[in-house]
Short mmCIF file of C-alpha atoms in Angstrom, two decimals:
data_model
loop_
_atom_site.label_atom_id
_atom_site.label_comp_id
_atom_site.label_asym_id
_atom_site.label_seq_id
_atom_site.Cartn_x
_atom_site.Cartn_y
_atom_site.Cartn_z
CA UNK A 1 81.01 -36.23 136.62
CA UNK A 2 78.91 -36.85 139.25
CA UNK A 3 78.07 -34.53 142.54
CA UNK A 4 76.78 -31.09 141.80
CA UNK A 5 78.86 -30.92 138.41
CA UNK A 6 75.83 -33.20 136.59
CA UNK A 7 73.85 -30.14 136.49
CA UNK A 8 76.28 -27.53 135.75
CA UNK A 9 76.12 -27.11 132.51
CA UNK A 10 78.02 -24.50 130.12
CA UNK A 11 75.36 -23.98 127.19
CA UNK A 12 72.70 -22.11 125.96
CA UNK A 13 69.44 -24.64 126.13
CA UNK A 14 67.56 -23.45 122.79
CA UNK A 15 65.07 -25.54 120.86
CA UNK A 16 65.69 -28.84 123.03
CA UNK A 17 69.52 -28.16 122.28
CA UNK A 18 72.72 -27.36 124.30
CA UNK A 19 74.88 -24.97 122.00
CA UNK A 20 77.31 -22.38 122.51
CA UNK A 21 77.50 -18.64 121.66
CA UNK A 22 77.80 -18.13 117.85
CA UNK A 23 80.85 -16.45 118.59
CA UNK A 24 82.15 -18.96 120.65
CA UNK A 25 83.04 -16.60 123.27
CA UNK A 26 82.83 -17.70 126.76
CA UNK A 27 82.41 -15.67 130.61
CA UNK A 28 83.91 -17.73 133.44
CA UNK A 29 81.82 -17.90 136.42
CA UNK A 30 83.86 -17.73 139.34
CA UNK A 31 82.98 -19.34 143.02
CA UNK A 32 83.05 -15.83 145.44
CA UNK A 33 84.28 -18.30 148.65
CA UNK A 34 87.30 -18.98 146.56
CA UNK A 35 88.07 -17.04 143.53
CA UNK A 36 88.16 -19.72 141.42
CA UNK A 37 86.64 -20.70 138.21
CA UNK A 38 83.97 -22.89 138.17
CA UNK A 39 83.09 -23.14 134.65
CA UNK A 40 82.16 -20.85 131.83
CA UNK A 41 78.80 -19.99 129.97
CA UNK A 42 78.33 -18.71 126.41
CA UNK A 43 78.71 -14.89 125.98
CA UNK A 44 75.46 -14.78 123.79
CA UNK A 45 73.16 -12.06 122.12
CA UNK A 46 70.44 -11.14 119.91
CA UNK A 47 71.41 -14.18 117.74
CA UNK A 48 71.11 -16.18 120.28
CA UNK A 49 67.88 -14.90 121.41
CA UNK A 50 66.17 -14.50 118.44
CA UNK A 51 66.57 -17.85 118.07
CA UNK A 52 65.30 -18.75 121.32
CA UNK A 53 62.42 -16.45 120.43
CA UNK A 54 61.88 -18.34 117.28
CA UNK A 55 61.66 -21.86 119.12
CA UNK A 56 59.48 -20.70 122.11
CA UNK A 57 56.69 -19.00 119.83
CA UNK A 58 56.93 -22.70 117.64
CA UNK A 59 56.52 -23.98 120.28
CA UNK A 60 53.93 -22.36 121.84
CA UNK A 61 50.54 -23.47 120.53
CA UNK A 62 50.86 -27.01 120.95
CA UNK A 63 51.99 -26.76 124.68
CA UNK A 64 48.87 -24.57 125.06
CA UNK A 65 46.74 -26.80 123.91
CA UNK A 66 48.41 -29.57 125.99
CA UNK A 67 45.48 -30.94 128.28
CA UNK A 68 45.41 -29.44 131.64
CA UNK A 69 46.64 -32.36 133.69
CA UNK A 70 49.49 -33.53 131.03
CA UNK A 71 50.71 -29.72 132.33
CA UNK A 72 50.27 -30.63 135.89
CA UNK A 73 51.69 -34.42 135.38
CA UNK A 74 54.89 -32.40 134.39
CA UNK A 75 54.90 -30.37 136.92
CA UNK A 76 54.99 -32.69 139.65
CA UNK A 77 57.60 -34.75 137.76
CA UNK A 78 59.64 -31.65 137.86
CA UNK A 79 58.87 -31.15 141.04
CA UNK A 80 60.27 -34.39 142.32
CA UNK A 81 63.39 -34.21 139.92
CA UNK A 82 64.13 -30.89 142.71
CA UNK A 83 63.56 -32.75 145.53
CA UNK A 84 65.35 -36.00 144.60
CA UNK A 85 68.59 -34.27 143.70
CA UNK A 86 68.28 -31.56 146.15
CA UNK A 87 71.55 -32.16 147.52
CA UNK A 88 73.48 -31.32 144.12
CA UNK A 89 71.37 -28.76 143.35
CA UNK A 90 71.73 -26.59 146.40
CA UNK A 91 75.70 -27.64 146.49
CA UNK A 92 75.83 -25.96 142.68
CA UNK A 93 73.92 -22.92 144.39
CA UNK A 94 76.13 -22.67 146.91
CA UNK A 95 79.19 -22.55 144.73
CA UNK A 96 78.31 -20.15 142.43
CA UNK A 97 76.75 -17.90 144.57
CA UNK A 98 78.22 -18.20 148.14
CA UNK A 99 75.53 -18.67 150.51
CA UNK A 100 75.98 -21.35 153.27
CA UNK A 101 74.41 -24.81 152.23
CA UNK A 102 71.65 -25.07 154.61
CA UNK A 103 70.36 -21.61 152.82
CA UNK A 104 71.21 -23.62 149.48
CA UNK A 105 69.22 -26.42 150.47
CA UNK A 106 65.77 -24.26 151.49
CA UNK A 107 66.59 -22.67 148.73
CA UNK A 108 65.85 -25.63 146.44
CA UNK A 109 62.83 -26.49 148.34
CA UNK A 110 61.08 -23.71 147.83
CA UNK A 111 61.12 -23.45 144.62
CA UNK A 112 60.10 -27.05 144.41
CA UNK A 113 57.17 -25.83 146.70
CA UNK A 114 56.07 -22.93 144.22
CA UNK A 115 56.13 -25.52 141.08
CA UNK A 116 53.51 -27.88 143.45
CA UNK A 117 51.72 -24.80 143.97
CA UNK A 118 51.31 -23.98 140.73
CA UNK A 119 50.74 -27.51 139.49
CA UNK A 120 47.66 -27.25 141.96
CA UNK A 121 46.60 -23.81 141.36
CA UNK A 122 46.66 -24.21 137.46
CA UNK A 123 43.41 -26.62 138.28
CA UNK A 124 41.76 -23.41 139.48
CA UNK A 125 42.42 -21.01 137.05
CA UNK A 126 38.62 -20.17 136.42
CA UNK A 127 36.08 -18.10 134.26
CA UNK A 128 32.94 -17.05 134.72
CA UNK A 129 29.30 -17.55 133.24
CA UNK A 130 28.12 -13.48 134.14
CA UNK A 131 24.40 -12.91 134.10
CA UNK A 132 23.25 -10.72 131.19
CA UNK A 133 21.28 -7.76 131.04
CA UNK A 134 19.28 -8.52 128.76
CA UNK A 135 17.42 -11.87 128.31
CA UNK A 136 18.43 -14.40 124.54
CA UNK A 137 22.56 -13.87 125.44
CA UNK A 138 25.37 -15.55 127.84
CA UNK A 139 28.10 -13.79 129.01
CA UNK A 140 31.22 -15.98 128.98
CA UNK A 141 34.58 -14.94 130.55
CA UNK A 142 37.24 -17.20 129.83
CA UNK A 143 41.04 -17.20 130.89
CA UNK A 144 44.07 -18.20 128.31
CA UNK A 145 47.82 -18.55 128.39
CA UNK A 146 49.46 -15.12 127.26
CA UNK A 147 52.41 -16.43 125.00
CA UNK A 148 56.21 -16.61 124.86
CA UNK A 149 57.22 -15.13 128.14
CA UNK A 150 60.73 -13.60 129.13
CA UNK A 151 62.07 -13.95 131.98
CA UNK A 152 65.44 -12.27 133.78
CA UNK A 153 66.65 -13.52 137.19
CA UNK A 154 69.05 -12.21 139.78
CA UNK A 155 71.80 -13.50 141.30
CA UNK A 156 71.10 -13.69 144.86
CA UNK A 157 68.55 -16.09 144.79
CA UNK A 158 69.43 -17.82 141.14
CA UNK A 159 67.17 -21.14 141.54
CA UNK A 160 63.87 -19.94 143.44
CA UNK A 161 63.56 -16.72 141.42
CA UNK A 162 62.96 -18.99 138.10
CA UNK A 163 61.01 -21.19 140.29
CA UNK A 164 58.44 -18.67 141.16
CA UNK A 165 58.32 -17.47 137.52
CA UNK A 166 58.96 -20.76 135.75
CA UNK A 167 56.25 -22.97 137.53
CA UNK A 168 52.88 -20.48 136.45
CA UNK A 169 53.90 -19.98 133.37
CA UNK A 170 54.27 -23.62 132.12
CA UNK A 171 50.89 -24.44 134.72
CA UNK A 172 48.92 -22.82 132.29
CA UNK A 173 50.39 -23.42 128.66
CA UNK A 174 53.20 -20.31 127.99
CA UNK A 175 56.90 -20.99 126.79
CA UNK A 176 59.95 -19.38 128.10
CA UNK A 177 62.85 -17.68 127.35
CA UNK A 178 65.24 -17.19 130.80
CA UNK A 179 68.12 -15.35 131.25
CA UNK A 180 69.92 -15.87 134.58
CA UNK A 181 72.20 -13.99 135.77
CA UNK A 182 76.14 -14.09 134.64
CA UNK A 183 77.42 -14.21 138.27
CA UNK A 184 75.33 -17.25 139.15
CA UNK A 185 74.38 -18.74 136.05
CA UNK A 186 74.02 -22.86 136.62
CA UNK A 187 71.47 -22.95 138.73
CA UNK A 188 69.17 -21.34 136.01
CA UNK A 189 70.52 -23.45 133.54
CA UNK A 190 69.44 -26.72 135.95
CA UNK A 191 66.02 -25.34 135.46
CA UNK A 192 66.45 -26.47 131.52
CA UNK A 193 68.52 -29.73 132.61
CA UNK A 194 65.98 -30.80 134.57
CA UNK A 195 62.86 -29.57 132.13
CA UNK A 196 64.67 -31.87 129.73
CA UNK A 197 64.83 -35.05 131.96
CA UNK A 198 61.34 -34.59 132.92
CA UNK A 199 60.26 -34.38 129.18
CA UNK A 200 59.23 -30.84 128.16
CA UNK A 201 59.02 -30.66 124.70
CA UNK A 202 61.40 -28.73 122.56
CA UNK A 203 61.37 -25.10 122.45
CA UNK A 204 58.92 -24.59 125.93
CA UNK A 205 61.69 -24.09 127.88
CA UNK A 206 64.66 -21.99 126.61
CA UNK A 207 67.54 -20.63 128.44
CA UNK A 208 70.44 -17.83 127.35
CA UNK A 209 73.22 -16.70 128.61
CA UNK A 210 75.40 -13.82 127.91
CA UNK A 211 74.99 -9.42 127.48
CA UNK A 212 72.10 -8.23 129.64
CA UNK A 213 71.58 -5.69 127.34
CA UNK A 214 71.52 -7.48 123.81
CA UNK A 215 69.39 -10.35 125.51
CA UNK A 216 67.01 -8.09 127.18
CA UNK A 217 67.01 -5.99 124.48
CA UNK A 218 65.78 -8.50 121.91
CA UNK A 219 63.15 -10.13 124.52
CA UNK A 220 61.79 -6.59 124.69
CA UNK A 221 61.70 -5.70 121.32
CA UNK A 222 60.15 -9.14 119.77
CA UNK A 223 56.30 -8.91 119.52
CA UNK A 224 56.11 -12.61 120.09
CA UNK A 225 56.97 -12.29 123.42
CA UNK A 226 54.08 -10.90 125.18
CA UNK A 227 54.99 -10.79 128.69
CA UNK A 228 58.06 -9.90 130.60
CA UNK A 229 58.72 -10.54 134.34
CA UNK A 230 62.10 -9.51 135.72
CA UNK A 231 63.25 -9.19 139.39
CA UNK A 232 66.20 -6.78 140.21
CA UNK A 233 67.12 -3.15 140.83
CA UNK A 234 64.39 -0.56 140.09
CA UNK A 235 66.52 1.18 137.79
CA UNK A 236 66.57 -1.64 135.36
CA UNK A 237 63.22 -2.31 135.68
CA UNK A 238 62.03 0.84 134.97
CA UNK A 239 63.88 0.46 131.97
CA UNK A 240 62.47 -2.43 131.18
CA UNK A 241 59.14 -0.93 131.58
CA UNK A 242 59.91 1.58 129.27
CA UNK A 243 60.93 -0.65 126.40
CA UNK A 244 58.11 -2.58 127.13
CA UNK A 245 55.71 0.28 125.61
CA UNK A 246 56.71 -0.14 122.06
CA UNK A 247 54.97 -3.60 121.45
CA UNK A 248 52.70 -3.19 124.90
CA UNK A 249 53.47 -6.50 126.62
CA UNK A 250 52.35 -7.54 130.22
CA UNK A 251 54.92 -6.77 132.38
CA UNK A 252 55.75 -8.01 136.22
CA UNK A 253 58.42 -6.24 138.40
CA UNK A 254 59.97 -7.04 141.60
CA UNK A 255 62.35 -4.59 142.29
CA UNK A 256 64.41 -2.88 145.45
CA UNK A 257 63.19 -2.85 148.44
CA UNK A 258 63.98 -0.84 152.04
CA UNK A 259 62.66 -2.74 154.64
CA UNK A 260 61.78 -1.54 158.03
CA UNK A 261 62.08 -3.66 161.03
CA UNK A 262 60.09 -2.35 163.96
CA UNK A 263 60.34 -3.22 167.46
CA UNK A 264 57.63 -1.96 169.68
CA UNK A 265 58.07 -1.87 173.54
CA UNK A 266 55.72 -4.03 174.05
CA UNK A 267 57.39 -6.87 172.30
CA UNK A 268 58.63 -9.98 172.62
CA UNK A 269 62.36 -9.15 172.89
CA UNK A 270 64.24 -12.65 172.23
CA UNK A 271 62.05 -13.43 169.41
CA UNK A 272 62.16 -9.81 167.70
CA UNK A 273 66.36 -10.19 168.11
CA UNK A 274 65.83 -13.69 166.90
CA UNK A 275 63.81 -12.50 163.46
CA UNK A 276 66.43 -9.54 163.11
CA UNK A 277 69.10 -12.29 162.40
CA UNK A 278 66.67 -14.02 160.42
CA UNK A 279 65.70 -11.17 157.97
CA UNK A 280 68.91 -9.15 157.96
CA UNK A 281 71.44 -11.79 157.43
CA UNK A 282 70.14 -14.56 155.75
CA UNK A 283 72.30 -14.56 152.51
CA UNK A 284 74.81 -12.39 153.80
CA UNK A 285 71.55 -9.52 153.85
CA UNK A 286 71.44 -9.89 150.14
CA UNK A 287 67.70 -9.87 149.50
CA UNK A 288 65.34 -7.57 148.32
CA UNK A 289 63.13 -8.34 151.95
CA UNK A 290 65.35 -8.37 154.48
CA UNK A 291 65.54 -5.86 157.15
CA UNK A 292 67.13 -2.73 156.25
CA UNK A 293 66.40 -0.40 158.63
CA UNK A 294 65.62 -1.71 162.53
CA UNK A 295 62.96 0.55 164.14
CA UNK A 296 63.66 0.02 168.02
CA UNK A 297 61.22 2.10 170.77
CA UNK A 298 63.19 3.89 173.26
CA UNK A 299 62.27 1.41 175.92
CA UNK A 300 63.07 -1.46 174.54
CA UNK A 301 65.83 0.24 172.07
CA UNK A 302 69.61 -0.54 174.87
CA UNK A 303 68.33 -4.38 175.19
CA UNK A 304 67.46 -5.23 172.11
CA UNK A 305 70.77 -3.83 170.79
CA UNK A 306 72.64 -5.19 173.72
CA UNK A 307 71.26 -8.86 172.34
CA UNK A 308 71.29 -8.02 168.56
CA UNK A 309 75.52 -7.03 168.79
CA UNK A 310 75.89 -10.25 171.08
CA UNK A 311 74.37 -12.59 168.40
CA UNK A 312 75.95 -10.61 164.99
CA UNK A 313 79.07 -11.07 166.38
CA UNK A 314 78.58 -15.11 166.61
CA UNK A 315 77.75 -15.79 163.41
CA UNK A 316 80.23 -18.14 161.73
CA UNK A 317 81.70 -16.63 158.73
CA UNK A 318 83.46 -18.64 155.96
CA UNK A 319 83.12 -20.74 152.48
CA UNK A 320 79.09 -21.60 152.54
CA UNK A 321 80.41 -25.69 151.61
CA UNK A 322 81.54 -25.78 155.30
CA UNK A 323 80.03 -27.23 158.02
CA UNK A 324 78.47 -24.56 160.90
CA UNK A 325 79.21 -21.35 158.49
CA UNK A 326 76.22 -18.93 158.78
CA UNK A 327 77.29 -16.31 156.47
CA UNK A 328 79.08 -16.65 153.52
CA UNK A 329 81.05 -14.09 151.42
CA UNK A 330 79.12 -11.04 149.43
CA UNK A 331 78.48 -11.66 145.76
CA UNK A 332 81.86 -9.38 144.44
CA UNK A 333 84.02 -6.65 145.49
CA UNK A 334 81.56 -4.21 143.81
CA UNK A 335 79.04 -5.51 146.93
CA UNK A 336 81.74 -4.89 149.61
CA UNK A 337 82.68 -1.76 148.45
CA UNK A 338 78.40 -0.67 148.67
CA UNK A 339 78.51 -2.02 152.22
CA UNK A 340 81.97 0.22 152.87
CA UNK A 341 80.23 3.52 151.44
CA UNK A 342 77.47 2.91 153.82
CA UNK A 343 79.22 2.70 157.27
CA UNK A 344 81.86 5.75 155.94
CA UNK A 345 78.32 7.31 155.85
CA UNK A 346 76.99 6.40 159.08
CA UNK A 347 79.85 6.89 160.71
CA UNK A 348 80.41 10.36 159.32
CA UNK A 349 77.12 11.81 160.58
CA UNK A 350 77.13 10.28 163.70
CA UNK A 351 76.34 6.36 163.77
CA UNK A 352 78.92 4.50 165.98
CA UNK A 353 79.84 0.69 165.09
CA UNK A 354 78.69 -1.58 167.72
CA UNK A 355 80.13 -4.72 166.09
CA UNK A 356 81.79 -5.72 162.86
CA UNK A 357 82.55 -2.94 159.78
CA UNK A 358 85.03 -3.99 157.85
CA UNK A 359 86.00 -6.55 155.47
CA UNK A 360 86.43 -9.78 157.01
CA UNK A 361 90.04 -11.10 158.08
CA UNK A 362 89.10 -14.07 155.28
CA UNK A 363 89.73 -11.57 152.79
CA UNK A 364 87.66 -11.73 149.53
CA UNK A 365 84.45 -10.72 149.71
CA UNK A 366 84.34 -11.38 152.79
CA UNK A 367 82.84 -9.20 155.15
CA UNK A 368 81.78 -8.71 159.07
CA UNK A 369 78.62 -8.92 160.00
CA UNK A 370 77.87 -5.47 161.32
CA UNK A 371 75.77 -3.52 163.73
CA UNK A 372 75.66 0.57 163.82
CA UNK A 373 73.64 2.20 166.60
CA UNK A 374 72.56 5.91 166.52
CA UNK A 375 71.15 5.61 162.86
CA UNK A 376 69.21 8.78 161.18
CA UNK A 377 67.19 9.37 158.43
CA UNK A 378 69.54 11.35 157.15
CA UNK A 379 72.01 8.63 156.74
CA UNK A 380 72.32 7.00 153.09
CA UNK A 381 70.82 3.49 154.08
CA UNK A 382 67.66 5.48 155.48
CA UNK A 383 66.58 5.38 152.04
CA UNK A 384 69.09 3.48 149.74
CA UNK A 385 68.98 -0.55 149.77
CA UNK A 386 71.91 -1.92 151.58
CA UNK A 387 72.42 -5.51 150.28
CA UNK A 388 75.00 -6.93 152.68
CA UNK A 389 75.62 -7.56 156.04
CA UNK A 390 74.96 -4.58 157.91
CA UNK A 391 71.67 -3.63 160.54
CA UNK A 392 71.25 -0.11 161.34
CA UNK A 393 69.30 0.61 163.92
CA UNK A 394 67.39 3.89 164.84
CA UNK A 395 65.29 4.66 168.20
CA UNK A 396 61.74 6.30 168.01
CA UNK A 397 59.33 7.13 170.41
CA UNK A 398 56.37 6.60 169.19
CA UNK A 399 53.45 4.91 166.83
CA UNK A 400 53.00 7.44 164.15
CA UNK A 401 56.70 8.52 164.34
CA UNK A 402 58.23 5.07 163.11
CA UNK A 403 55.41 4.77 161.03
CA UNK A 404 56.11 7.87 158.53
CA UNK A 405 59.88 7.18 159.18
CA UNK A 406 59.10 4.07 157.21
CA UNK A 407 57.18 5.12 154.71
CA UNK A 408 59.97 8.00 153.77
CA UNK A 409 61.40 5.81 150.78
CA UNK A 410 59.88 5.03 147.42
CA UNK A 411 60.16 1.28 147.70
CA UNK A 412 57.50 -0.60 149.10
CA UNK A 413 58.17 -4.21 148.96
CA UNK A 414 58.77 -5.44 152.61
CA UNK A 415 58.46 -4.71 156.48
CA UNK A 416 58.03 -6.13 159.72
CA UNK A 417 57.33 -5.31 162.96
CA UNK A 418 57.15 -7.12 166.56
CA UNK A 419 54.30 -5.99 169.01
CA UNK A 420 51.73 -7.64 171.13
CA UNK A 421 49.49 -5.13 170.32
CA UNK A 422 46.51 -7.02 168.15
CA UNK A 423 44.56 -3.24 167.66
CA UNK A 424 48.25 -1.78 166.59
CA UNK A 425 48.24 -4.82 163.86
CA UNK A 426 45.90 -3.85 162.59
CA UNK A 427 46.62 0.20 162.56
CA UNK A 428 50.03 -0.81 160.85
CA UNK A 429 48.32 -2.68 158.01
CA UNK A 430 46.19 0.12 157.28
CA UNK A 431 49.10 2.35 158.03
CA UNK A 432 52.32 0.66 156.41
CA UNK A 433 52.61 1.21 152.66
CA UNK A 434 54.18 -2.55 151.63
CA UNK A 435 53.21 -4.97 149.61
CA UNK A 436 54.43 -7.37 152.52
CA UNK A 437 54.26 -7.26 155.86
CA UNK A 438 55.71 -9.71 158.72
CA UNK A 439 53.49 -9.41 161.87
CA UNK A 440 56.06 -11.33 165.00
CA UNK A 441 58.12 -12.91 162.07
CA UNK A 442 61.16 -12.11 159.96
CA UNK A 443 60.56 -14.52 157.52
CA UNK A 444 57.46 -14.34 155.45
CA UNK A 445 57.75 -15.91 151.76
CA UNK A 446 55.78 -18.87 150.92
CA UNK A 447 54.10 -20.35 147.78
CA UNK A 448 50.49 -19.68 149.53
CA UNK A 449 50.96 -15.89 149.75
CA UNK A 450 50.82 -12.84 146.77
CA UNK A 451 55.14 -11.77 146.91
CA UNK A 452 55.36 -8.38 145.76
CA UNK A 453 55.26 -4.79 146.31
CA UNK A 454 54.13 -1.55 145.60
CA UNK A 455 55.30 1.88 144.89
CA UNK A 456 58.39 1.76 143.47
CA UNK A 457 58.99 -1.68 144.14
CA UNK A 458 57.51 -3.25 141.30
CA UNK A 459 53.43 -4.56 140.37
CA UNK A 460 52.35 -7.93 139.98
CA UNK A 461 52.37 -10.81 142.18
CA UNK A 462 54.20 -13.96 142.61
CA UNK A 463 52.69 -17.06 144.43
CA UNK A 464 49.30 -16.71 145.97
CA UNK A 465 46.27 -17.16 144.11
CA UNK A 466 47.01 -14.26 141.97
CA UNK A 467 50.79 -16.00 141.22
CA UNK A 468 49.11 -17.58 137.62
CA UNK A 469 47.18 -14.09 137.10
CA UNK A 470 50.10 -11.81 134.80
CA UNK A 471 50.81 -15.23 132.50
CA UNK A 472 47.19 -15.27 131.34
CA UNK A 473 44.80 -13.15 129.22
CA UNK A 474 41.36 -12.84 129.94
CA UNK A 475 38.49 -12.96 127.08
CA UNK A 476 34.93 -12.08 127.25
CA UNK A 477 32.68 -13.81 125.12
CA UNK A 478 28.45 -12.39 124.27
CA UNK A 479 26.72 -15.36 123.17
CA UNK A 480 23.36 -13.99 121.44
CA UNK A 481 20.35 -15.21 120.05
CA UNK A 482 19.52 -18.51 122.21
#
């Protein structure tokens, strides 16, 4: 083989072992630049999982009582198995899920960033000795890995959503069940590829492919597995939630999000136009943070649109494997259609097009990058996640307007806002009800820093310091009599 096709591979990892679907059924996977098929991946279920289940809680107390820096020593093996094949890796990405290469390539990086976070922050994963009340006792608090955990993973960012979820749970002793998802499925498969080269033992790492709902259904209905983390739509996690009750596991959600984008008067204009194109179409404006909804003050509201149209309607559209493409297609037809709905809407109640909306002359998936002026909050993207390539943007007047205008949704994952304002800062943190928010910068994620939301947007953190905190249990422990 060679290339990016070393690390696609069309099994089920279970139990150290690549095997196909009992049924021997098969999905294709299909590259969205092209239409074609790329491969295929078992069409798997409860069998499957149970199995996977089964090897994972085997596994499970001799990884945890692995020494802490045989852990870390894996770690950073894995973490250098990224890096050194980087180039494959992001090209596979790219592929299956569309996005231009450079995106691929960061992509693959930062998930090799979160597993030497976590490597380093598993060193830190500390008690306490608590003073006692009473005098003859000590109070010992002490911190252990939870169990099997499951783990489902979107499409739109297939490699670094394992990553963050992968790299704290084998830090501190767990096993794993994944499923990726169907429309981008090899690049969570690599994850088990490269667990394997690096030496995990057998049945720490497992990986399934196939029916959301027989896979997820099993991983939420085995006792074994004791904590689920998922990221995707709210609805399904809140479903997940829900089936999580019957044998009470730890759960972590990152679901939809609704960002607002706010440009004050008093901000830098080039780079607030500049972190508009960052956050809104990176990945073709298929992330749960970008900007949804671009808050502009009056004053500032004709130039910054003026700029924003001139730069959306640059960006290079094509196959992501092509040199100088900045936007690649949307995930399926499904997507485009979404994106359709929304300026129908916009346009219906008032919103005029100031560049782009429609599907792209490439055909496909393909669609233009697009800019409607004249948004309200009556219009269906004022509270509905848009997931493509489109930036509304509405004018306000003032502080505490554009500040309950973006709290009027349920999510609360992401927002931004440009000002030079240090005391307004600090009245939008207090103020702004996000789990995230991007001060003078559109792009915020990093290993170092808690990802996650609140509201409807999901609970529990990824990265940070608190990154290791939902894949352990804590124990107290009253020592008497000394």
């Amino acid at each position: 083989m060679g290339g990016y096709k070393t690390w696609l591979r069309e099994g089920n990892y279970i139990a150290g072992a690549w095997v196909n679907a009992d049924s021997g059924e098969t999905i294709d996977v299909t590259n969205p630049a092209t239409g074609d098929v790329i491969g295929t991946i078992p069409k798997s279920g409860t069998a499957e999982t149970a199995r996977a289940i089964d090897a994972a809680s085997a596994a499970f107390p001799d990884f945890a009582a692995t020494d802490l820096m045989s852990r870390v020593s894996l770690l950073w093996k894995l973490h250098d198995a990224l890096m050194d094949n980087q180039a494959d890796l992001a090209k596979l990405l790219t592929v299956e899920m569309g996005k231009p290469l450079p995106e691929a390539m960061g992509e693959i990086a930062i998930g090799a960033q979160y597993v030497r976070w976590f490597a380093e922050e598993a060193r830190r994963a500390k008690g306490e000795i608590v003073p006692p009340g009473v005098n003859g006792r000590r109070i010992l608090v002490t911190r252990h890995p939870v169990g099997v955990v499951g783990m489902i993973t979107p499409w739109n960012f297939p490699s670094s959503m394992l990553a963050r979820k992968l790299a704290p749970a084998l830090s501190v002793g767990c096993t794993v069940v994944a499923k990726p998802a169907t429309q981008t499925p090899y690049s969570g498969l690599a994850w088990a590829a490269l667990a394997e080269e690096v030496g995990y033992p057998k049945g720490v790492v497992n990986i399934v492919t196939g029916s959301a709902s027989q896979i997820g259904g099993e991983i939420m209905a085995r006792p074994e597995v004791r904590k689920v983390t998922f990221t995707g739509s709210t609805e399904i996690g809140k479903l997940l939630i829900r089936q999580s009750a019957d044998t009470v596991k730890k759960v972590s959600m990152e679901l939809g999000g609704n960002a607002p984008f706010i440009v004050f008067d008093d901000a830098d204009l080039d780079a607030a136009v500049e972190g508009a194109m960052v956050s809104k179409f990176r990945n073709a404006g298929q992330t749960c943070v970008c900007a949804n909804r671009l808050y502009v003050q009056a004053g500032i509201h004709d130039a910054f649109v003026a700029k924003l149209a001139e730069k959306t309607a640059a960006l290079k559209v094509g196959d992501g494997t092509q040199g100088g493409v900045e936007q690649g297609p949307m995930v399926d037809m499904q997507a485009v259609e979404k994106v359709e709905e929304f300026v129908s809407d916009a346009r219906a109640k008032g919103g005029e097009v100031a560049v782009g909306g429609s599907r792209h002359a490439l055909g496909g998936s393909f669609f233009e990058p697009t800019v409607i002026t004249g948004a309200t909050q009556d219009m269906m993207f004022a509270t509905d996640e848009i997931f493509g390539p489109l930036a509304p943007v509405f004018k306000f007047e003032t502080e505490a307007e554009v500040i309950a205008m973006a709290n009027a949704t349920e999510f609360g994952l992401a927002c931004y806002a440009y000002t030079s304002d240090i005391a307004r800062v600090f009245r939008l943190n207090e103020g702004l009800e996000y789990g995230m928010i991007g001060i003078n910068s559109g792009l915020i994620t990093t290993p170092e820093a808690p990802f996650g939301g609140v509201k409807e947007s999901g609970m529990g953190k990824e990265g940070g310091s608190q990154g290791l905190d939902d894949y352990l249990d804590t124990k107290y422990v009253c020592i008497d009599g000394l």
